[in-house]
């Protein structure tokens, strides 16, 4: 494969090349992996490498993520920005489903030449989905998209992983019926930069306003983070359907990011994230070695020897690790 030519086409924003590249980074095949690594390296070492704003978006099914991304994405296109949308979908781990499988398909956005939408890869492990999504984010950035949105549903570990690959994290919520907070986990509140209470329209408007006030209060109780200027993290109301509050949300996002850039937090965070994914890759690589045929057979043999009292667990582990190092 001519990696240099491939990288050049992606850098020129060629969409088919971008799609091929994402398929390549998603592949589990060793030869594909080698090409993917070389491609990512070629792209990130380019002197004219563009920088996107990477935005994470999380919310439970039904809060309006797809509707929001469509409206918000259209607004960004109106501002002359190019928008890419990726998904880290833990449900695809089990079902093989994807964001494009649900009922709101982002019809308008998917027809726009300046927008790019990519469903979640189906995978057996969330870790695998996440690391490939991180590569896909880098590819979209290299292809010149100004804003890369990474969508995830609010399940388990996926938010943390998305937060590790984005500059800004949005939490989308629906208006609460009663006066209780919607059982949003503290950990997720702590990584949110902006809480958007969606569906602030029609009959739901006053409930949305109340919910927003509740979350604003809850955010004030959290420990202050160094990467936040006065007033952040912030809660606000939006309506993805009526397309209200979206411009304000974008203004808040740019205010926050400009401040972080200025204060050095933007670059520092990306550096930390690079370190995080480096460690993850090493860890996952070692685990993958254990999954190899020879390693599995040896694990079985040594395991039997340990169980049969022929060998101590300590010695067996030493032998196993020595074999892996070879
Ligand atoms: N009233 C109202 N309904 C909305 C809004 N945004 C989304 N919805 C509705 O909520 C439902 C779920 O939306 P969807 O975007 O598919 O949510 P997702 O599962 O988070 O992607 C759909 O019926 C949408 O029409 C909004 O701003 N206002
Ligand atoms: Mg959806």
Tab-separated table of C-alpha atoms in Angstrom, residues 33-311:
chain	number	residue	atom	x	y	z
A	33	UNK	CA	-2.877	-2.756	11.691
A	34	UNK	CA	0.611	-2.201	10.308
A	35	UNK	CA	-0.766	-0.033	7.490
A	36	UNK	CA	-3.060	1.824	9.890
A	37	UNK	CA	-0.180	2.657	12.206
A	38	UNK	CA	1.943	3.916	9.289
A	39	UNK	CA	-0.944	5.976	7.940
A	40	UNK	CA	-1.710	7.625	11.287
A	41	UNK	CA	1.956	8.375	11.727
A	42	UNK	CA	2.239	9.906	8.248
A	43	UNK	CA	-0.804	12.096	8.855
A	44	UNK	CA	0.089	13.336	12.315
A	45	UNK	CA	3.670	14.157	11.304
A	46	UNK	CA	2.530	16.501	8.530
A	47	UNK	CA	3.677	20.051	9.233
A	48	UNK	CA	0.357	21.512	8.009
A	49	UNK	CA	-1.711	19.131	10.116
A	50	UNK	CA	-5.062	20.769	10.858
A	51	UNK	CA	-6.638	20.821	14.306
A	52	UNK	CA	-10.300	20.080	14.947
A	53	UNK	CA	-12.383	20.758	17.993
A	54	UNK	CA	-13.200	17.300	19.316
A	55	UNK	CA	-16.540	17.204	21.090
A	56	UNK	CA	-17.892	14.282	23.099
A	57	UNK	CA	-21.662	13.957	23.452
A	58	UNK	CA	-23.350	11.573	25.813
A	59	UNK	CA	-26.926	10.901	26.824
A	60	UNK	CA	-29.240	7.989	27.459
A	61	UNK	CA	-31.285	6.645	24.533
A	62	UNK	CA	-34.214	8.927	23.744
A	63	UNK	CA	-32.850	12.213	25.130
A	64	UNK	CA	-32.388	13.469	21.590
A	65	UNK	CA	-28.717	12.942	20.725
A	66	UNK	CA	-29.351	12.194	17.060
A	67	UNK	CA	-31.815	15.070	16.724
A	68	UNK	CA	-29.401	17.404	18.495
A	69	UNK	CA	-26.424	16.387	16.369
A	70	UNK	CA	-28.464	16.936	13.245
A	71	UNK	CA	-29.670	20.449	14.255
A	72	UNK	CA	-26.392	21.465	15.844
A	73	UNK	CA	-24.407	20.067	12.932
A	74	UNK	CA	-26.546	21.957	10.403
A	75	UNK	CA	-25.963	25.154	12.377
A	76	UNK	CA	-22.197	24.588	12.331
A	77	UNK	CA	-22.316	24.021	8.562
A	78	UNK	CA	-24.144	27.364	8.264
A	79	UNK	CA	-21.200	28.936	10.049
A	80	UNK	CA	-18.932	27.496	7.363
A	81	UNK	CA	-17.546	24.721	9.561
A	82	UNK	CA	-17.077	21.137	8.405
A	83	UNK	CA	-18.535	18.555	10.762
A	84	UNK	CA	-17.754	14.881	11.301
A	85	UNK	CA	-19.823	12.593	13.525
A	86	UNK	CA	-18.561	9.329	14.971
A	87	UNK	CA	-20.123	6.984	17.482
A	88	UNK	CA	-18.805	4.873	20.308
A	89	UNK	CA	-21.732	2.617	20.930
A	90	UNK	CA	-21.424	0.035	23.691
A	91	UNK	CA	-24.660	-1.603	22.520
A	92	UNK	CA	-22.888	-2.533	19.300
A	93	UNK	CA	-20.595	-4.612	21.470
A	94	UNK	CA	-23.491	-6.957	22.097
A	95	UNK	CA	-25.883	-6.505	19.212
A	96	UNK	CA	-23.721	-5.343	16.361
A	97	UNK	CA	-26.080	-2.368	16.087
A	98	UNK	CA	-25.043	1.185	15.344
A	99	UNK	CA	-26.226	4.780	15.644
A	100	UNK	CA	-27.534	4.712	12.143
A	101	UNK	CA	-29.769	1.853	13.130
A	102	UNK	CA	-32.008	3.961	15.340
A	103	UNK	CA	-34.986	5.902	14.160
A	104	UNK	CA	-33.460	9.342	13.875
A	105	UNK	CA	-30.968	8.949	11.064
A	106	UNK	CA	-29.671	12.485	10.711
A	107	UNK	CA	-31.138	12.627	7.221
A	108	UNK	CA	-30.347	16.258	6.545
A	109	UNK	CA	-26.811	16.135	7.883
A	110	UNK	CA	-25.959	12.908	6.080
A	111	UNK	CA	-26.792	14.537	2.736
A	112	UNK	CA	-24.501	17.509	3.314
A	113	UNK	CA	-21.200	17.443	1.425
A	114	UNK	CA	-19.413	19.247	4.277
A	115	UNK	CA	-20.598	16.713	6.869
A	116	UNK	CA	-19.408	13.169	7.431
A	117	UNK	CA	-21.219	10.579	9.544
A	118	UNK	CA	-19.689	7.285	10.539
A	119	UNK	CA	-21.515	4.629	12.579
A	120	UNK	CA	-19.898	2.721	15.410
A	121	UNK	CA	-17.835	-0.320	14.510
A	122	UNK	CA	-19.275	-3.532	15.889
A	123	UNK	CA	-16.783	-5.186	18.159
A	124	UNK	CA	-16.587	-7.668	20.925
A	125	UNK	CA	-14.940	-5.337	23.417
A	126	UNK	CA	-15.654	-1.760	24.353
A	127	UNK	CA	-11.929	-1.154	24.687
A	128	UNK	CA	-11.473	-2.214	21.078
A	129	UNK	CA	-14.277	0.060	19.870
A	130	UNK	CA	-12.858	2.978	21.825
A	131	UNK	CA	-9.267	2.748	20.668
A	132	UNK	CA	-10.384	2.511	17.056
A	133	UNK	CA	-12.726	5.441	17.549
A	134	UNK	CA	-9.803	7.440	18.820
A	135	UNK	CA	-7.938	6.669	15.598
A	136	UNK	CA	-11.040	7.581	13.590
A	137	UNK	CA	-11.179	10.947	15.388
A	138	UNK	CA	-7.557	11.567	14.417
A	139	UNK	CA	-8.344	10.651	10.805
A	140	UNK	CA	-11.320	13.049	10.645
A	141	UNK	CA	-9.135	15.756	12.115
A	142	UNK	CA	-6.439	15.049	9.533
A	143	UNK	CA	-9.082	15.245	6.794
A	144	UNK	CA	-9.735	18.849	7.798
A	145	UNK	CA	-13.022	18.644	9.670
A	146	UNK	CA	-13.366	21.621	11.999
A	147	UNK	CA	-15.579	19.902	14.531
A	148	UNK	CA	-15.552	16.171	15.251
A	149	UNK	CA	-18.481	15.014	17.374
A	150	UNK	CA	-18.147	11.670	19.138
A	151	UNK	CA	-21.500	10.349	20.291
A	152	UNK	CA	-22.000	7.734	22.962
A	153	UNK	CA	-24.939	6.401	24.932
A	154	UNK	CA	-24.775	6.729	28.684
A	155	UNK	CA	-23.771	3.215	29.574
A	156	UNK	CA	-20.871	2.023	31.665
A	157	UNK	CA	-17.369	3.022	30.725
A	158	UNK	CA	-18.044	4.560	27.349
A	159	UNK	CA	-18.245	8.173	28.584
A	160	UNK	CA	-14.870	7.988	30.232
A	161	UNK	CA	-13.335	6.694	27.044
A	162	UNK	CA	-15.005	9.340	24.924
A	163	UNK	CA	-13.826	12.014	27.367
A	164	UNK	CA	-10.298	10.685	26.834
A	165	UNK	CA	-10.511	11.361	23.103
A	166	UNK	CA	-12.248	14.738	23.078
A	167	UNK	CA	-11.530	18.348	24.073
A	168	UNK	CA	-15.000	19.083	25.340
A	169	UNK	CA	-17.667	16.878	26.841
A	170	UNK	CA	-21.390	17.571	26.500
A	171	UNK	CA	-23.999	15.770	28.542
A	172	UNK	CA	-27.456	15.816	27.011
A	173	UNK	CA	-30.384	15.346	29.384
A	174	UNK	CA	-34.148	15.334	29.085
A	175	UNK	CA	-36.451	17.354	31.364
A	176	UNK	CA	-37.181	15.443	34.571
A	177	UNK	CA	-40.790	14.665	35.422
A	178	UNK	CA	-40.579	15.220	39.172
A	179	UNK	CA	-38.120	17.205	41.173
A	180	UNK	CA	-35.492	14.475	41.443
A	181	UNK	CA	-32.232	14.572	39.511
A	182	UNK	CA	-32.289	11.853	36.880
A	183	UNK	CA	-29.879	9.504	38.570
A	184	UNK	CA	-26.965	10.826	36.545
A	185	UNK	CA	-23.863	9.223	37.933
A	186	UNK	CA	-21.529	11.538	39.738
A	187	UNK	CA	-18.609	10.381	37.592
A	188	UNK	CA	-20.371	11.573	34.475
A	189	UNK	CA	-21.289	14.909	36.039
A	190	UNK	CA	-17.621	15.335	36.873
A	191	UNK	CA	-16.469	14.986	33.280
A	192	UNK	CA	-19.193	17.191	31.773
A	193	UNK	CA	-18.150	20.637	30.529
A	194	UNK	CA	-21.633	21.615	29.487
A	195	UNK	CA	-24.932	20.057	30.495
A	196	UNK	CA	-27.608	20.593	27.887
A	197	UNK	CA	-31.188	19.992	28.966
A	198	UNK	CA	-32.896	19.192	25.686
A	199	UNK	CA	-36.594	19.344	24.721
A	200	UNK	CA	-37.012	22.829	26.216
A	201	UNK	CA	-40.046	23.402	24.009
A	202	UNK	CA	-43.838	23.190	24.186
A	203	UNK	CA	-45.215	21.485	27.269
A	204	UNK	CA	-41.768	20.396	28.401
A	205	UNK	CA	-40.307	23.886	28.508
A	206	UNK	CA	-40.939	24.710	32.166
A	207	UNK	CA	-39.837	21.247	33.274
A	208	UNK	CA	-36.639	21.738	31.240
A	209	UNK	CA	-35.997	25.083	32.924
A	210	UNK	CA	-36.456	23.500	36.372
A	211	UNK	CA	-34.252	20.540	35.509
A	212	UNK	CA	-31.596	22.920	34.222
A	213	UNK	CA	-31.658	24.902	37.484
A	214	UNK	CA	-31.314	21.660	39.453
A	215	UNK	CA	-28.267	20.634	37.470
A	216	UNK	CA	-26.726	24.071	37.643
A	217	UNK	CA	-27.012	23.716	41.420
A	218	UNK	CA	-25.537	20.225	41.364
A	219	UNK	CA	-22.606	21.405	39.235
A	220	UNK	CA	-21.805	24.151	41.728
A	221	UNK	CA	-21.400	21.506	44.423
A	222	UNK	CA	-18.704	19.672	42.487
A	223	UNK	CA	-15.044	20.248	43.156
A	224	UNK	CA	-13.598	23.088	41.084
A	225	UNK	CA	-11.442	21.859	38.188
A	226	UNK	CA	-8.304	23.713	37.097
A	227	UNK	CA	-9.309	23.543	33.442
A	228	UNK	CA	-12.445	25.648	34.007
A	229	UNK	CA	-12.823	29.413	33.946
A	230	UNK	CA	-15.394	31.129	36.191
A	231	UNK	CA	-18.927	29.876	35.505
A	232	UNK	CA	-17.978	26.472	34.071
A	233	UNK	CA	-19.106	23.734	33.904
A	234	UNK	CA	-22.477	25.142	32.990
A	235	UNK	CA	-26.027	23.889	32.486
A	236	UNK	CA	-28.345	25.322	29.862
A	237	UNK	CA	-31.533	24.468	28.011
A	238	UNK	CA	-31.826	23.715	24.305
A	239	UNK	CA	-34.414	22.406	21.908
A	240	UNK	CA	-33.013	20.234	19.154
A	241	UNK	CA	-36.413	20.144	17.463
A	242	UNK	CA	-37.105	23.885	17.542
A	243	UNK	CA	-33.394	24.599	17.123
A	244	UNK	CA	-33.239	27.038	20.022
A	245	UNK	CA	-30.283	27.542	22.328
A	246	UNK	CA	-27.910	25.891	19.870
A	247	UNK	CA	-26.090	29.103	18.975
A	248	UNK	CA	-25.703	29.952	22.651
A	249	UNK	CA	-24.395	26.455	23.335
A	250	UNK	CA	-21.800	26.885	20.589
A	251	UNK	CA	-20.810	30.301	21.985
A	252	UNK	CA	-20.301	28.769	25.428
A	253	UNK	CA	-18.236	25.983	23.927
A	254	UNK	CA	-15.967	28.379	22.054
A	255	UNK	CA	-15.630	30.635	25.114
A	256	UNK	CA	-14.523	27.663	27.180
A	257	UNK	CA	-12.142	26.311	24.557
A	258	UNK	CA	-10.582	29.703	23.826
A	259	UNK	CA	-9.941	30.135	27.522
A	260	UNK	CA	-8.408	26.666	27.813
A	261	UNK	CA	-6.178	27.247	24.802
A	262	UNK	CA	-5.015	30.551	26.224
A	263	UNK	CA	-4.315	29.018	29.642
A	264	UNK	CA	-2.454	26.036	28.155
A	265	UNK	CA	-5.022	23.480	29.314
A	266	UNK	CA	-6.040	22.497	25.801
A	267	UNK	CA	-2.584	21.317	24.762
A	268	UNK	CA	-1.870	19.821	28.181
A	269	UNK	CA	-5.042	17.770	28.026
A	270	UNK	CA	-4.240	16.424	24.569
A	271	UNK	CA	-0.775	15.467	25.749
A	272	UNK	CA	-2.271	13.619	28.723
A	273	UNK	CA	-4.720	11.854	26.418
A	274	UNK	CA	-1.910	10.720	24.130
A	275	UNK	CA	-0.186	9.240	27.162
A	276	UNK	CA	-3.423	7.536	28.214
A	277	UNK	CA	-3.924	5.859	24.832
A	278	UNK	CA	-0.295	4.826	24.678
A	279	UNK	CA	-0.721	3.017	27.994
A	280	UNK	CA	-4.036	1.514	26.880
A	281	UNK	CA	-2.473	0.210	23.687
A	282	UNK	CA	0.394	-1.415	25.532
A	283	UNK	CA	-1.990	-2.972	28.043
A	284	UNK	CA	-4.333	-4.232	25.323
A	285	UNK	CA	-1.418	-5.492	23.269
A	286	UNK	CA	-0.190	-7.580	26.177
A	287	UNK	CA	-3.660	-8.960	26.789
A	288	UNK	CA	-3.948	-9.795	23.097
A	289	UNK	CA	-0.719	-11.793	23.357
A	290	UNK	CA	-2.365	-13.927	26.013
A	291	UNK	CA	-5.144	-14.589	23.527
A	292	UNK	CA	-2.847	-16.118	20.923
A	293	UNK	CA	-3.150	-19.818	20.195
A	294	UNK	CA	0.251	-20.814	21.551
A	295	UNK	CA	-0.190	-18.693	24.667
A	296	UNK	CA	-3.609	-20.172	25.352
A	297	UNK	CA	-2.273	-23.694	25.017
A	298	UNK	CA	0.596	-22.922	27.353
A	299	UNK	CA	-1.747	-21.293	29.867
A	300	UNK	CA	-3.797	-24.479	29.851
A	301	UNK	CA	-0.794	-26.756	30.316
A	302	UNK	CA	0.701	-24.648	33.085
A	303	UNK	CA	-2.712	-24.220	34.694
A	304	UNK	CA	-3.140	-27.997	34.830
A	305	UNK	CA	0.341	-28.428	36.278
A	306	UNK	CA	-0.429	-25.876	38.998
A	307	UNK	CA	-3.794	-27.478	39.781
A	308	UNK	CA	-2.139	-30.933	39.929
A	309	UNK	CA	0.400	-29.736	42.459
A	310	UNK	CA	3.328	-30.363	40.125
A	311	UNK	CA	4.354	-26.750	40.108
